[in-house]
């Protein structure tokens, strides 16, 4: 038996297969589009080698859509048919994969925890656990698991920077921005191709209102990440957020058209990025043209696609925004069926979170702003379990604020705007919203003061 580049035993005697697998893991961590070809090369070198198939099935599951379910099932069948003995670590990887494939994120996470407790240099297990914690909104756990594991690594360990990038994101989601930025920038210095570390620093800059720095951090030519997978669209989404905060709305629309709108392959990150950006633009009064219509045409196929809870939280937006009443109602009915079958994490999230969010979104776009406020107000500080980041979940806070304004609910609108200012006093958009609310409430001088604050921040 041979070992990988970090000394972990692999169930193959082929040096060629190990070399291809090591490279595939590296490219997987860098979101490179050629990862699949490297996995195939490892399998061709040794068809009985388990770990490349584990990696391929995991990469398919990360796409977060049932459209690739036939491919996932085929890979699981191929894994089951392998007669090669598994070593204990590989057996745990297989168990984690099977739990993940049936939507049991907690059980999958327990298997990955066991792996990294016994083999802390297993970066594939660490990355998988990191992502599942993210999709379950377990920010403190993201921080503490990677923080414990990194103590077994050092600068000489291949892939050390990837662990720093994960630690950076865990720190950021827990509000430890100084530590997050330090780890993230060190990770990028070690490997400029580490998109997750780039992403972690972008989050820090977003949450601290360092808009100009954020735009500079992500100021790349449009072809910069052409060799990467779908995650690249999310980095362009972050660049668009900085542009929104600077009022550069034409730039945002250009970024949407060039990088964020779904392409030929429509995966879960597309369903998160695209509706979120269009809604945020409209909340600022921007005309987005027919982009909603084109997105909705692609979104009807997601009505029964319940793989990632955070994706589900976005599905209603294009359906309701374009007046597709039948499809919107079908989506609510699909969620209602799902909650009666609590066999997966997303099913568990349906009753307390996903159904209220879907109904609130539908109510907003149907003009029932009061219902939207009533549904979202109790959830505004409790949405972490649906996953995603603070920056991403801010969409639902913005939706709630817009609904309160349109409902003429000035006390709640003012409260919500002031909550946003308490968190981000450096954000001119928040001060402009408060000015609008104060104007409507007849507090003209306070409104003028808020507008002046927004103008000062924009200068």
PDB file of C-alpha atoms in Angstrom, residues 63-169:
ATOM      1  CA  UNK A  63     -23.394  20.595  -6.627  1.00  0.00           C
ATOM      2  CA  UNK A  64     -26.475  20.552  -4.411  1.00  0.00           C
ATOM      3  CA  UNK A  65     -29.049  19.473  -6.963  1.00  0.00           C
ATOM      4  CA  UNK A  66     -30.969  16.300  -7.751  1.00  0.00           C
ATOM      5  CA  UNK A  67     -30.297  16.819 -11.450  1.00  0.00           C
ATOM      6  CA  UNK A  68     -27.009  14.978 -10.879  1.00  0.00           C
ATOM      7  CA  UNK A  69     -28.606  12.291  -8.703  1.00  0.00           C
ATOM      8  CA  UNK A  70     -28.304   9.589 -11.399  1.00  0.00           C
ATOM      9  CA  UNK A  71     -24.558  10.259 -11.535  1.00  0.00           C
ATOM     10  CA  UNK A  72     -24.320  10.130  -7.739  1.00  0.00           C
ATOM     11  CA  UNK A  73     -26.228   6.848  -7.598  1.00  0.00           C
ATOM     12  CA  UNK A  74     -24.010   5.363 -10.300  1.00  0.00           C
ATOM     13  CA  UNK A  75     -20.911   6.339  -8.329  1.00  0.00           C
ATOM     14  CA  UNK A  76     -22.335   4.896  -5.113  1.00  0.00           C
ATOM     15  CA  UNK A  77     -23.101   1.650  -6.922  1.00  0.00           C
ATOM     16  CA  UNK A  78     -19.558   1.512  -8.289  1.00  0.00           C
ATOM     17  CA  UNK A  79     -18.168   2.065  -4.785  1.00  0.00           C
ATOM     18  CA  UNK A  80     -20.391  -0.657  -3.352  1.00  0.00           C
ATOM     19  CA  UNK A  81     -19.207  -3.060  -6.050  1.00  0.00           C
ATOM     20  CA  UNK A  82     -15.528  -2.578  -5.199  1.00  0.00           C
ATOM     21  CA  UNK A  83     -14.187  -5.709  -3.529  1.00  0.00           C
ATOM     22  CA  UNK A  84     -10.971  -4.032  -2.412  1.00  0.00           C
ATOM     23  CA  UNK A  85     -10.547  -4.168   1.386  1.00  0.00           C
ATOM     24  CA  UNK A  86     -10.966  -0.737   2.990  1.00  0.00           C
ATOM     25  CA  UNK A  87      -8.593   0.497   5.633  1.00  0.00           C
ATOM     26  CA  UNK A  88     -10.335   2.009   8.704  1.00  0.00           C
ATOM     27  CA  UNK A  89     -10.016   5.594   7.441  1.00  0.00           C
ATOM     28  CA  UNK A  90     -11.381   4.742   4.007  1.00  0.00           C
ATOM     29  CA  UNK A  91     -14.260   2.830   5.570  1.00  0.00           C
ATOM     30  CA  UNK A  92     -15.218   5.918   7.571  1.00  0.00           C
ATOM     31  CA  UNK A  93     -15.058   8.035   4.413  1.00  0.00           C
ATOM     32  CA  UNK A  94     -17.451   5.608   2.746  1.00  0.00           C
ATOM     33  CA  UNK A  95     -19.858   5.726   5.694  1.00  0.00           C
ATOM     34  CA  UNK A  96     -19.751   9.529   5.697  1.00  0.00           C
ATOM     35  CA  UNK A  97     -20.444   9.612   1.978  1.00  0.00           C
ATOM     36  CA  UNK A  98     -23.463   7.320   2.293  1.00  0.00           C
ATOM     37  CA  UNK A  99     -24.917   9.410   5.128  1.00  0.00           C
ATOM     38  CA  UNK A 100     -24.362  12.596   3.122  1.00  0.00           C
ATOM     39  CA  UNK A 101     -26.001  11.072   0.066  1.00  0.00           C
ATOM     40  CA  UNK A 102     -29.178  10.356   2.025  1.00  0.00           C
ATOM     41  CA  UNK A 103     -29.198  13.883   3.466  1.00  0.00           C
ATOM     42  CA  UNK A 104     -28.144  12.963   6.996  1.00  0.00           C
ATOM     43  CA  UNK A 105     -25.610  15.747   7.444  1.00  0.00           C
ATOM     44  CA  UNK A 106     -25.226  15.189  11.168  1.00  0.00           C
ATOM     45  CA  UNK A 107     -24.302  11.523  10.802  1.00  0.00           C
ATOM     46  CA  UNK A 108     -21.919  12.301   7.961  1.00  0.00           C
ATOM     47  CA  UNK A 109     -20.299  14.955  10.125  1.00  0.00           C
ATOM     48  CA  UNK A 110     -19.810  12.513  12.994  1.00  0.00           C
ATOM     49  CA  UNK A 111     -17.895  10.177  10.678  1.00  0.00           C
ATOM     50  CA  UNK A 112     -15.675  13.014   9.434  1.00  0.00           C
ATOM     51  CA  UNK A 113     -15.080  14.077  13.044  1.00  0.00           C
ATOM     52  CA  UNK A 114     -13.871  10.578  13.825  1.00  0.00           C
ATOM     53  CA  UNK A 115     -11.519  10.679  10.868  1.00  0.00           C
ATOM     54  CA  UNK A 116      -9.890  13.973  11.764  1.00  0.00           C
ATOM     55  CA  UNK A 117      -9.626  12.990  15.433  1.00  0.00           C
ATOM     56  CA  UNK A 118      -7.586   9.936  14.422  1.00  0.00           C
ATOM     57  CA  UNK A 119      -5.981  11.275  11.244  1.00  0.00           C
ATOM     58  CA  UNK A 120      -5.889  15.082  11.569  1.00  0.00           C
ATOM     59  CA  UNK A 121      -3.983  15.470   8.293  1.00  0.00           C
ATOM     60  CA  UNK A 122      -6.950  14.155   6.298  1.00  0.00           C
ATOM     61  CA  UNK A 123      -7.771  17.382   4.496  1.00  0.00           C
ATOM     62  CA  UNK A 124     -10.621  15.843   2.511  1.00  0.00           C
ATOM     63  CA  UNK A 125     -12.458  14.900   5.716  1.00  0.00           C
ATOM     64  CA  UNK A 126     -11.721  18.312   7.215  1.00  0.00           C
ATOM     65  CA  UNK A 127     -12.989  20.168   4.160  1.00  0.00           C
ATOM     66  CA  UNK A 128     -16.125  18.021   3.996  1.00  0.00           C
ATOM     67  CA  UNK A 129     -16.884  18.644   7.668  1.00  0.00           C
ATOM     68  CA  UNK A 130     -16.169  22.364   7.239  1.00  0.00           C
ATOM     69  CA  UNK A 131     -18.698  22.627   4.423  1.00  0.00           C
ATOM     70  CA  UNK A 132     -21.417  20.669   6.218  1.00  0.00           C
ATOM     71  CA  UNK A 133     -21.006  22.890   9.264  1.00  0.00           C
ATOM     72  CA  UNK A 134     -21.447  25.828   6.913  1.00  0.00           C
ATOM     73  CA  UNK A 135     -24.651  24.404   5.430  1.00  0.00           C
ATOM     74  CA  UNK A 136     -25.979  23.771   8.939  1.00  0.00           C
ATOM     75  CA  UNK A 137     -25.122  27.290  10.123  1.00  0.00           C
ATOM     76  CA  UNK A 138     -22.761  25.933  12.789  1.00  0.00           C
ATOM     77  CA  UNK A 139     -20.280  28.819  12.757  1.00  0.00           C
ATOM     78  CA  UNK A 140     -18.710  28.206  16.197  1.00  0.00           C
ATOM     79  CA  UNK A 141     -18.131  24.602  15.258  1.00  0.00           C
ATOM     80  CA  UNK A 142     -16.513  25.623  11.967  1.00  0.00           C
ATOM     81  CA  UNK A 143     -14.061  27.653  13.987  1.00  0.00           C
ATOM     82  CA  UNK A 144     -13.320  25.199  16.771  1.00  0.00           C
ATOM     83  CA  UNK A 145     -12.906  22.043  14.665  1.00  0.00           C
ATOM     84  CA  UNK A 146     -10.444  23.633  12.260  1.00  0.00           C
ATOM     85  CA  UNK A 147      -8.785  25.461  15.148  1.00  0.00           C
ATOM     86  CA  UNK A 148      -8.153  22.154  16.908  1.00  0.00           C
ATOM     87  CA  UNK A 149      -7.017  20.369  13.765  1.00  0.00           C
ATOM     88  CA  UNK A 150      -4.575  23.033  12.577  1.00  0.00           C
ATOM     89  CA  UNK A 151      -2.480  22.335  15.677  1.00  0.00           C
ATOM     90  CA  UNK A 152      -1.390  19.092  14.009  1.00  0.00           C
ATOM     91  CA  UNK A 153      -0.229  20.946  10.897  1.00  0.00           C
ATOM     92  CA  UNK A 154       2.722  23.213  10.228  1.00  0.00           C
ATOM     93  CA  UNK A 155       4.270  25.099   7.349  1.00  0.00           C
ATOM     94  CA  UNK A 156       5.976  21.965   6.069  1.00  0.00           C
ATOM     95  CA  UNK A 157       2.706  20.038   5.691  1.00  0.00           C
ATOM     96  CA  UNK A 158       1.419  20.084   2.097  1.00  0.00           C
ATOM     97  CA  UNK A 159      -1.821  22.047   1.943  1.00  0.00           C
ATOM     98  CA  UNK A 160      -1.265  23.964   5.190  1.00  0.00           C
ATOM     99  CA  UNK A 161      -2.614  27.126   3.566  1.00  0.00           C
ATOM    100  CA  UNK A 162      -5.959  25.460   2.829  1.00  0.00           C
ATOM    101  CA  UNK A 163      -6.410  24.800   6.546  1.00  0.00           C
ATOM    102  CA  UNK A 164      -5.607  28.438   7.314  1.00  0.00           C
ATOM    103  CA  UNK A 165      -8.242  29.472   4.762  1.00  0.00           C
ATOM    104  CA  UNK A 166     -10.868  27.320   6.465  1.00  0.00           C
ATOM    105  CA  UNK A 167      -9.851  28.684   9.855  1.00  0.00           C
ATOM    106  CA  UNK A 168     -10.153  32.214   8.472  1.00  0.00           C
ATOM    107  CA  UNK A 169     -13.732  31.605   7.404  1.00  0.00           C
TER     108      UNK A 169
END
